[in-house]
Tab-separated table of C-alpha atoms in Angstrom:
chain	number	residue	atom	x	y	z
A	1	MET	CA	-46.774	1.275	-23.122
A	2	ASN	CA	-49.130	-1.739	-23.022
A	3	LEU	CA	-50.297	-3.492	-19.861
A	4	GLU	CA	-47.858	-6.386	-20.132
A	5	MET	CA	-44.888	-4.034	-20.496
A	6	PHE	CA	-46.085	-2.031	-17.491
A	7	LYS	CA	-46.433	-5.204	-15.404
A	8	HIS	CA	-42.982	-6.351	-16.494
A	9	ILE	CA	-41.399	-3.083	-15.352
A	10	PHE	CA	-43.526	-2.602	-12.229
A	11	TYR	CA	-43.015	-6.049	-10.738
A	12	ARG	CA	-39.260	-5.916	-11.302
A	13	MET	CA	-39.014	-2.893	-8.996
A	14	PRO	CA	-38.118	-3.352	-5.307
A	15	ILE	CA	-41.209	-3.879	-3.184
A	16	VAL	CA	-40.641	-0.655	-1.223
A	17	VAL	CA	-40.563	1.370	-4.465
A	18	ARG	CA	-43.714	-0.357	-5.709
A	19	LEU	CA	-45.535	0.401	-2.468
A	20	LEU	CA	-44.408	4.021	-2.513
A	21	LEU	CA	-45.662	4.461	-6.086
A	22	SER	CA	-48.947	2.805	-5.129
A	23	VAL	CA	-49.370	5.185	-2.182
A	24	PHE	CA	-48.814	8.209	-4.428
A	25	VAL	CA	-51.240	6.941	-7.089
A	26	VAL	CA	-53.969	6.215	-4.519
A	27	MET	CA	-53.529	9.592	-2.793
A	28	MET	CA	-53.546	11.436	-6.137
A	29	LEU	CA	-56.744	9.571	-7.086
A	30	PHE	CA	-58.573	10.393	-3.851
A	31	GLY	CA	-57.317	13.978	-3.921
A	32	THR	CA	-58.596	14.489	-7.455
A	33	VAL	CA	-61.981	12.858	-6.746
A	34	ILE	CA	-62.612	14.904	-3.586
A	35	ARG	CA	-61.738	18.056	-5.506
A	36	LEU	CA	-64.371	17.186	-8.147
A	37	VAL	CA	-67.013	16.255	-5.551
A	38	GLU	CA	-66.510	19.275	-3.221
A	39	PRO	CA	-64.796	22.093	-5.145
A	40	GLN	CA	-65.829	24.674	-2.540
A	41	GLN	CA	-64.092	22.844	0.324
A	42	PHE	CA	-61.046	21.866	-1.754
A	43	PRO	CA	-60.016	24.817	-3.986
A	44	SER	CA	-57.253	22.845	-5.793
A	45	VAL	CA	-56.190	19.277	-6.510
A	46	PHE	CA	-53.128	19.816	-4.287
A	47	ASP	CA	-55.451	20.637	-1.366
A	48	GLY	CA	-57.305	17.400	-2.064
A	49	VAL	CA	-54.066	15.396	-2.176
A	50	TRP	CA	-52.921	17.044	1.062
A	51	TRP	CA	-56.200	16.035	2.709
A	52	ALA	CA	-55.832	12.496	1.348
A	53	PHE	CA	-52.344	12.071	2.838
A	54	VAL	CA	-53.336	13.595	6.198
A	55	THR	CA	-56.480	11.466	6.397
A	56	GLY	CA	-54.826	8.288	5.140
A	57	ALA	CA	-52.058	8.653	7.704
A	58	THR	CA	-54.743	9.110	10.418
A	59	VAL	CA	-53.208	12.447	11.429
A	60	GLY	CA	-56.345	14.485	10.812
A	61	TYR	CA	-55.362	18.164	10.988
A	62	GLY	CA	-58.932	19.240	10.205
A	63	ASP	CA	-57.924	22.103	7.892
A	64	TYR	CA	-59.883	20.452	5.040
A	65	VAL	CA	-63.060	18.483	5.809
A	66	PRO	CA	-65.667	17.051	3.407
A	67	LEU	CA	-69.182	18.223	4.257
A	68	THR	CA	-71.394	16.394	1.784
A	69	VAL	CA	-72.483	12.771	2.048
A	70	PRO	CA	-70.574	11.732	-1.122
A	71	GLY	CA	-67.489	13.518	0.183
A	72	ARG	CA	-67.676	11.716	3.522
A	73	ILE	CA	-68.164	8.370	1.785
A	74	ILE	CA	-64.972	9.083	-0.136
A	75	GLY	CA	-63.297	9.878	3.193
A	76	ILE	CA	-64.459	6.534	4.626
A	77	LEU	CA	-63.104	4.674	1.587
A	78	LEU	CA	-59.825	6.563	1.936
A	79	ILE	CA	-59.482	5.608	5.587
A	80	LEU	CA	-60.232	1.951	4.798
A	81	SER	CA	-57.910	1.684	1.791
A	82	GLY	CA	-55.347	4.466	1.949
A	83	GLY	CA	-54.736	4.159	5.682
A	84	GLY	CA	-54.073	0.460	5.383
A	85	LEU	CA	-51.824	1.048	2.374
A	86	LEU	CA	-49.751	3.640	4.235
A	87	THR	CA	-49.465	1.366	7.269
A	88	PHE	CA	-48.434	-1.537	5.044
A	89	PHE	CA	-45.817	0.656	3.357
A	90	LEU	CA	-44.320	1.729	6.705
A	91	THR	CA	-44.209	-1.817	8.070
A	92	THR	CA	-42.715	-3.122	4.815
A	93	PHE	CA	-40.090	-0.381	4.856
A	94	ALA	CA	-39.186	-1.231	8.458
A	95	THR	CA	-39.015	-4.940	7.581
A	96	LYS	CA	-36.763	-4.271	4.582
A	97	THR	CA	-34.489	-2.157	6.772
A	98	ILE	CA	-34.171	-4.931	9.362
A	99	ASN	CA	-33.612	-7.542	6.639
A	100	HIS	CA	-30.933	-5.370	5.050
A	101	GLU	CA	-29.169	-5.047	8.405
A	102	ASN	CA	-29.331	-8.826	8.819
A	103	ASP	CA	-27.951	-9.325	5.316
A	104	LEU	CA	-25.091	-6.964	6.157
A	105	SER	CA	-24.221	-8.869	9.305
A	106	GLU	CA	-24.410	-12.180	7.409
A	107	GLY	CA	-22.091	-10.933	4.640
A	108	LYS	CA	-24.606	-11.013	1.781
A	109	VAL	CA	-24.419	-7.346	0.699
A	110	SER	CA	-21.888	-6.170	-1.890
A	111	PHE	CA	-19.574	-3.258	-1.125
A	112	ASN	CA	-19.795	-0.302	-3.523
A	113	GLY	CA	-17.195	2.086	-2.073
A	114	LYS	CA	-13.692	2.858	-3.308
A	115	ASN	CA	-10.174	3.179	-1.870
A	116	HIS	CA	-10.954	0.634	0.834
A	117	ILE	CA	-8.705	-1.956	2.456
A	118	VAL	CA	-9.672	-5.590	1.982
A	119	VAL	CA	-8.784	-7.881	4.899
A	120	ILE	CA	-9.064	-11.603	4.193
A	121	GLY	CA	-9.449	-13.964	7.149
A	122	TRP	CA	-10.957	-13.252	10.574
A	123	ASN	CA	-8.870	-14.118	13.620
A	124	GLU	CA	-7.453	-12.428	16.677
A	125	ARG	CA	-4.698	-10.755	14.622
A	126	THR	CA	-7.071	-9.208	12.100
A	127	ARG	CA	-9.513	-8.256	14.864
A	128	GLN	CA	-6.811	-6.217	16.571
A	129	LEU	CA	-5.769	-4.815	13.191
A	130	VAL	CA	-9.323	-3.560	12.595
A	131	GLU	CA	-9.342	-1.848	15.982
A	132	MET	CA	-5.937	-0.243	15.338
A	133	ILE	CA	-7.019	1.109	11.943
A	134	ALA	CA	-10.258	2.440	13.450
A	135	ASP	CA	-8.295	4.217	16.184
A	136	LYS	CA	-5.790	5.738	13.732
A	137	ASP	CA	-8.265	6.707	10.992
A	138	SER	CA	-11.982	6.270	11.609
A	139	ASN	CA	-12.747	7.280	7.999
A	140	GLN	CA	-10.840	4.365	6.480
A	141	GLU	CA	-13.255	1.880	4.911
A	142	LEU	CA	-12.530	-1.792	5.661
A	143	VAL	CA	-13.959	-4.850	3.938
A	144	LEU	CA	-13.553	-8.255	5.592
A	145	ILE	CA	-13.822	-11.508	3.615
A	146	ASP	CA	-14.171	-14.725	5.586
A	147	ARG	CA	-15.844	-18.083	4.978
A	148	THR	CA	-15.862	-19.356	8.568
A	149	LEU	CA	-17.933	-16.562	10.110
A	150	ASP	CA	-21.711	-16.854	10.010
A	151	LYS	CA	-22.378	-13.304	11.202
A	152	LEU	CA	-20.464	-10.147	12.106
A	153	GLN	CA	-22.334	-7.141	13.474
A	154	TYR	CA	-21.195	-3.792	12.044
A	155	ARG	CA	-21.951	-2.001	15.304
A	156	HIS	CA	-19.396	-4.237	17.028
A	157	TYR	CA	-16.673	-3.995	14.359
A	158	PRO	CA	-16.516	-1.158	11.780
A	159	VAL	CA	-16.045	-3.423	8.747
A	160	HIS	CA	-18.184	-4.393	5.779
A	161	PHE	CA	-18.395	-8.175	6.045
A	162	ILE	CA	-18.482	-10.423	2.974
A	163	HIS	CA	-19.153	-14.117	3.613
A	164	GLY	CA	-17.541	-16.484	1.137
A	165	ASP	CA	-14.405	-18.098	-0.252
A	166	PRO	CA	-11.876	-15.334	-1.065
A	167	SER	CA	-10.344	-17.435	-3.851
A	168	GLU	CA	-13.593	-17.168	-5.856
A	169	ASP	CA	-14.008	-14.291	-8.295
A	170	ALA	CA	-17.649	-13.694	-7.359
A	171	VAL	CA	-16.721	-13.062	-3.727
A	172	LEU	CA	-13.911	-10.682	-4.694
A	173	VAL	CA	-16.308	-8.807	-6.978
A	174	GLN	CA	-18.673	-8.455	-3.995
A	175	ALA	CA	-15.802	-6.804	-2.101
A	176	ASN	CA	-15.215	-4.476	-5.101
A	177	ILE	CA	-11.590	-5.590	-5.316
A	178	GLN	CA	-11.152	-3.587	-8.515
A	179	ASP	CA	-11.417	-0.270	-6.653
A	180	ALA	CA	-9.674	-1.334	-3.431
A	181	GLU	CA	-6.545	0.405	-2.164
A	182	SER	CA	-4.730	-2.637	-0.771
A	183	VAL	CA	-5.264	-6.225	0.386
A	184	LEU	CA	-4.082	-8.138	3.439
A	185	ILE	CA	-4.350	-11.931	3.295
A	186	SER	CA	-4.098	-13.522	6.737
A	187	SER	CA	-3.304	-17.225	7.166
A	188	ASP	CA	-5.870	-19.582	8.625
A	189	VAL	CA	-4.195	-20.811	11.809
A	190	THR	CA	-6.971	-23.334	12.510
A	191	ILE	CA	-5.726	-25.753	9.833
A	192	GLU	CA	-2.397	-27.418	9.024
A	193	GLU	CA	0.247	-24.835	8.055
A	194	ARG	CA	1.032	-26.155	4.584
A	195	LYS	CA	-2.662	-26.345	3.682
A	196	ALA	CA	-3.160	-22.826	5.053
A	197	ASP	CA	-0.332	-21.548	2.837
A	198	ILE	CA	-1.808	-23.253	-0.238
A	199	ASN	CA	-5.170	-21.570	0.436
A	200	THR	CA	-3.377	-18.235	0.898
A	201	ILE	CA	-1.523	-18.611	-2.404
A	202	LEU	CA	-4.764	-19.493	-4.237
A	203	THR	CA	-6.358	-16.374	-2.785
A	204	THR	CA	-3.349	-14.290	-3.849
A	205	ILE	CA	-3.683	-15.583	-7.426
A	206	ALA	CA	-7.395	-14.762	-7.446
A	207	VAL	CA	-6.852	-11.224	-6.123
A	208	ARG	CA	-4.064	-10.537	-8.616
A	209	GLY	CA	-6.229	-11.874	-11.439
A	210	ASN	CA	-8.984	-9.404	-10.568
A	211	ASN	CA	-6.694	-6.414	-10.009
A	212	GLN	CA	-3.243	-6.275	-11.588
A	213	ASP	CA	-2.115	-3.149	-9.725
A	214	ILE	CA	-3.349	-3.591	-6.163
A	215	PRO	CA	-0.675	-4.030	-3.430
A	216	ILE	CA	-1.064	-7.499	-1.881
A	217	ASN	CA	0.304	-8.270	1.591
A	218	THR	CA	0.331	-12.021	2.159
A	219	GLU	CA	1.011	-13.933	5.362
A	220	ILE	CA	2.889	-17.213	4.866
A	221	LEU	CA	3.594	-19.719	7.623
A	222	THR	CA	6.160	-22.038	5.995
A	223	ILE	CA	9.441	-20.855	4.480
A	224	SER	CA	9.122	-23.210	1.503
A	225	GLN	CA	6.025	-21.355	0.260
A	226	VAL	CA	7.426	-17.815	0.367
A	227	GLU	CA	8.715	-17.929	-3.220
A	228	ASN	CA	5.415	-19.395	-4.428
A	229	ALA	CA	3.532	-16.536	-2.792
A	230	ILE	CA	5.768	-14.047	-4.609
A	231	ARG	CA	5.213	-15.877	-7.909
A	232	ALA	CA	1.464	-15.788	-7.252
A	233	GLY	CA	1.584	-11.982	-7.156
A	234	ALA	CA	2.209	-10.988	-3.540
A	235	ASP	CA	4.045	-7.673	-3.203
A	236	THR	CA	4.927	-8.262	0.440
A	237	VAL	CA	5.236	-11.658	2.112
A	238	ILE	CA	4.862	-11.604	5.880
A	239	SER	CA	6.575	-14.639	7.369
A	240	SER	CA	4.881	-14.506	10.755
A	241	ASN	CA	6.599	-17.634	12.095
A	242	ASP	CA	10.041	-16.130	11.388
A	243	PHE	CA	9.072	-12.954	13.170
A	244	MET	CA	7.731	-14.765	16.217
A	245	SER	CA	10.735	-17.121	16.359
A	246	THR	CA	13.079	-14.131	16.400
A	247	LEU	CA	11.079	-12.548	19.206
A	248	PHE	CA	11.187	-15.809	21.159
A	249	TYR	CA	14.960	-15.934	20.745
A	250	HIS	CA	15.341	-12.373	22.043
A	251	GLU	CA	13.107	-13.116	25.005
A	252	LEU	CA	15.191	-16.167	25.907
A	253	PHE	CA	18.634	-14.626	25.496
A	254	HIS	CA	18.149	-10.889	26.011
A	255	LYS	CA	20.329	-8.812	28.284
A	256	LYS	CA	19.315	-8.370	31.874
A	257	ASP	CA	16.549	-5.804	32.572
A	258	THR	CA	15.608	-5.728	28.858
A	259	ARG	CA	12.076	-6.401	27.583
A	260	PRO	CA	12.356	-7.060	23.825
A	261	PHE	CA	8.723	-7.905	23.086
A	262	GLU	CA	7.249	-4.857	24.835
A	263	THR	CA	9.928	-2.667	23.246
A	264	VAL	CA	9.142	-3.849	19.711
A	265	LEU	CA	5.397	-3.638	20.291
A	266	ASN	CA	5.481	-0.062	21.559
A	267	LEU	CA	7.958	0.930	18.861
A	268	LEU	CA	5.664	-0.262	16.079
A	269	ASN	CA	2.623	1.369	17.687
A	270	ASP	CA	4.197	4.844	17.651
A	271	GLN	CA	6.811	4.718	14.889
A	272	GLN	CA	6.987	3.572	11.276
A	273	PHE	CA	9.820	2.404	9.032
A	274	SER	CA	10.630	4.129	5.731
A	275	HIS	CA	12.962	3.199	2.894
A	276	ILE	CA	14.352	6.227	1.037
A	277	LYS	CA	17.028	6.942	-1.501
A	278	LEU	CA	20.221	8.613	-0.321
A	279	PRO	CA	19.874	12.444	-0.373
A	280	GLU	CA	22.404	14.143	-2.657
A	281	GLU	CA	23.984	16.103	0.187
A	282	LEU	CA	24.924	12.852	1.940
A	283	GLU	CA	26.717	11.208	-0.990
A	284	GLY	CA	30.173	10.077	0.105
A	285	SER	CA	29.416	10.714	3.787
A	286	SER	CA	29.928	8.129	6.477
A	287	PHE	CA	26.976	6.462	8.199
A	288	LYS	CA	27.965	8.127	11.468
A	289	LYS	CA	27.888	11.617	9.949
A	290	ALA	CA	24.520	10.969	8.318
A	291	VAL	CA	22.780	10.203	11.620
A	292	PRO	CA	22.532	13.874	12.817
A	293	PHE	CA	21.105	14.890	9.413
A	294	PHE	CA	17.954	12.862	10.095
A	295	LEU	CA	17.782	13.666	13.786
A	296	GLU	CA	17.072	17.296	12.862
A	297	ASN	CA	13.806	16.083	11.304
A	298	HIS	CA	12.991	13.841	14.297
A	299	GLU	CA	13.982	10.745	12.311
A	300	ILE	CA	16.452	7.992	13.166
A	301	LEU	CA	18.782	6.387	10.619
A	302	LEU	CA	18.821	2.655	11.405
A	303	GLY	CA	20.785	1.143	8.530
A	304	ILE	CA	21.059	0.695	4.784
A	305	ILE	CA	20.143	-1.840	2.107
A	306	ARG	CA	23.002	-2.451	-0.328
A	307	ASP	CA	22.923	-5.163	-3.005
A	308	ASN	CA	20.018	-6.875	-1.157
A	309	ASP	CA	22.112	-6.982	2.031
A	310	TRP	CA	20.604	-5.370	5.113
A	311	LEU	CA	23.280	-3.544	7.123
A	312	MET	CA	21.772	-2.408	10.421
A	313	ASN	CA	23.680	0.233	12.412
A	314	PRO	CA	26.998	-0.368	10.588
A	315	SER	CA	30.078	0.850	12.430
A	316	GLU	CA	32.079	2.395	9.578
A	317	ILE	CA	30.692	2.573	6.067
A	318	THR	CA	30.603	5.175	3.293
A	319	LEU	CA	27.188	5.884	1.785
A	320	GLY	CA	26.726	5.516	-1.981
A	321	THR	CA	24.092	6.612	-4.469
A	322	GLU	CA	22.709	3.097	-4.847
A	323	ASP	CA	22.089	2.669	-1.118
A	324	THR	CA	18.570	2.589	0.300
A	325	LEU	CA	18.331	4.121	3.766
A	326	ILE	CA	16.185	2.602	6.518
A	327	ILE	CA	14.552	5.406	8.526
A	328	LEU	CA	12.440	5.320	11.689
A	329	SER	CA	9.950	8.172	12.031
A	330	SER	CA	6.681	9.054	13.752
A	331	TRP	CA	3.313	8.067	12.291
A	332	GLN	CA	2.247	11.708	12.381
């Protein structure tokens, strides 16, 4: 390897690696020289290298000490050069660590993990979502993509922050979208609803283009854009305005002494919905007779989906093989 090739490789290394290699080379050099100058005091090269590191780090155990004038001159040179080099390495390492932490908080560092959840858009809804996921499963990796945030400290929120436009491939690659488990795209409520939906659909197209198999959950604000979101590749479209309007209606016209919003909120915190195929033993049974079957497993039969019609708590109906049952069960 010629000098130019060595320089090409050496100067392409990270500065911390270069400094560490320099420290080792300098300590090996001083350790070898002191072994040659005072072989009686330093029986092996390793003893000389040990002395060089201890002296250069200004620890000074005193187990190996040069006694001759040339040996002490070497010690002086080591203290002047090696000590400064070690100090420079430590300060550089500390600086790189701080800079890396700053880059993380500013969303400049790529995510290299797998099976993570990508959350797009930072707002009060996604903030609470992050806290809920952290409470349920602290081992679940979360990656947040947002272009409006300038900084997000990891110690405040357990997410890997990526700053940028989520509709750009380079940003999605930074979030390692190819190895992600699922994606949630939240609408930007700070801009006009139609524009927010257009941005959401563009992001959905970009995510689907980078990963054909990943489940995409997309929030849409206007009804007219729901079909476009599905065409763009969304697996689930969350029409948040519809949901909130329904809750408002229940709050306005609910029965006396009923609290619909608190009921729904606590229900979703502790229970989850499941869609299952009709068990064979329930074929031909009535809905009423099927209810106790699920109660034995601490599950509640809420209704069925038949020919894209949702029949919730039907009075009298016979269950068929093509029916999909809607079950409520615990998160555990």
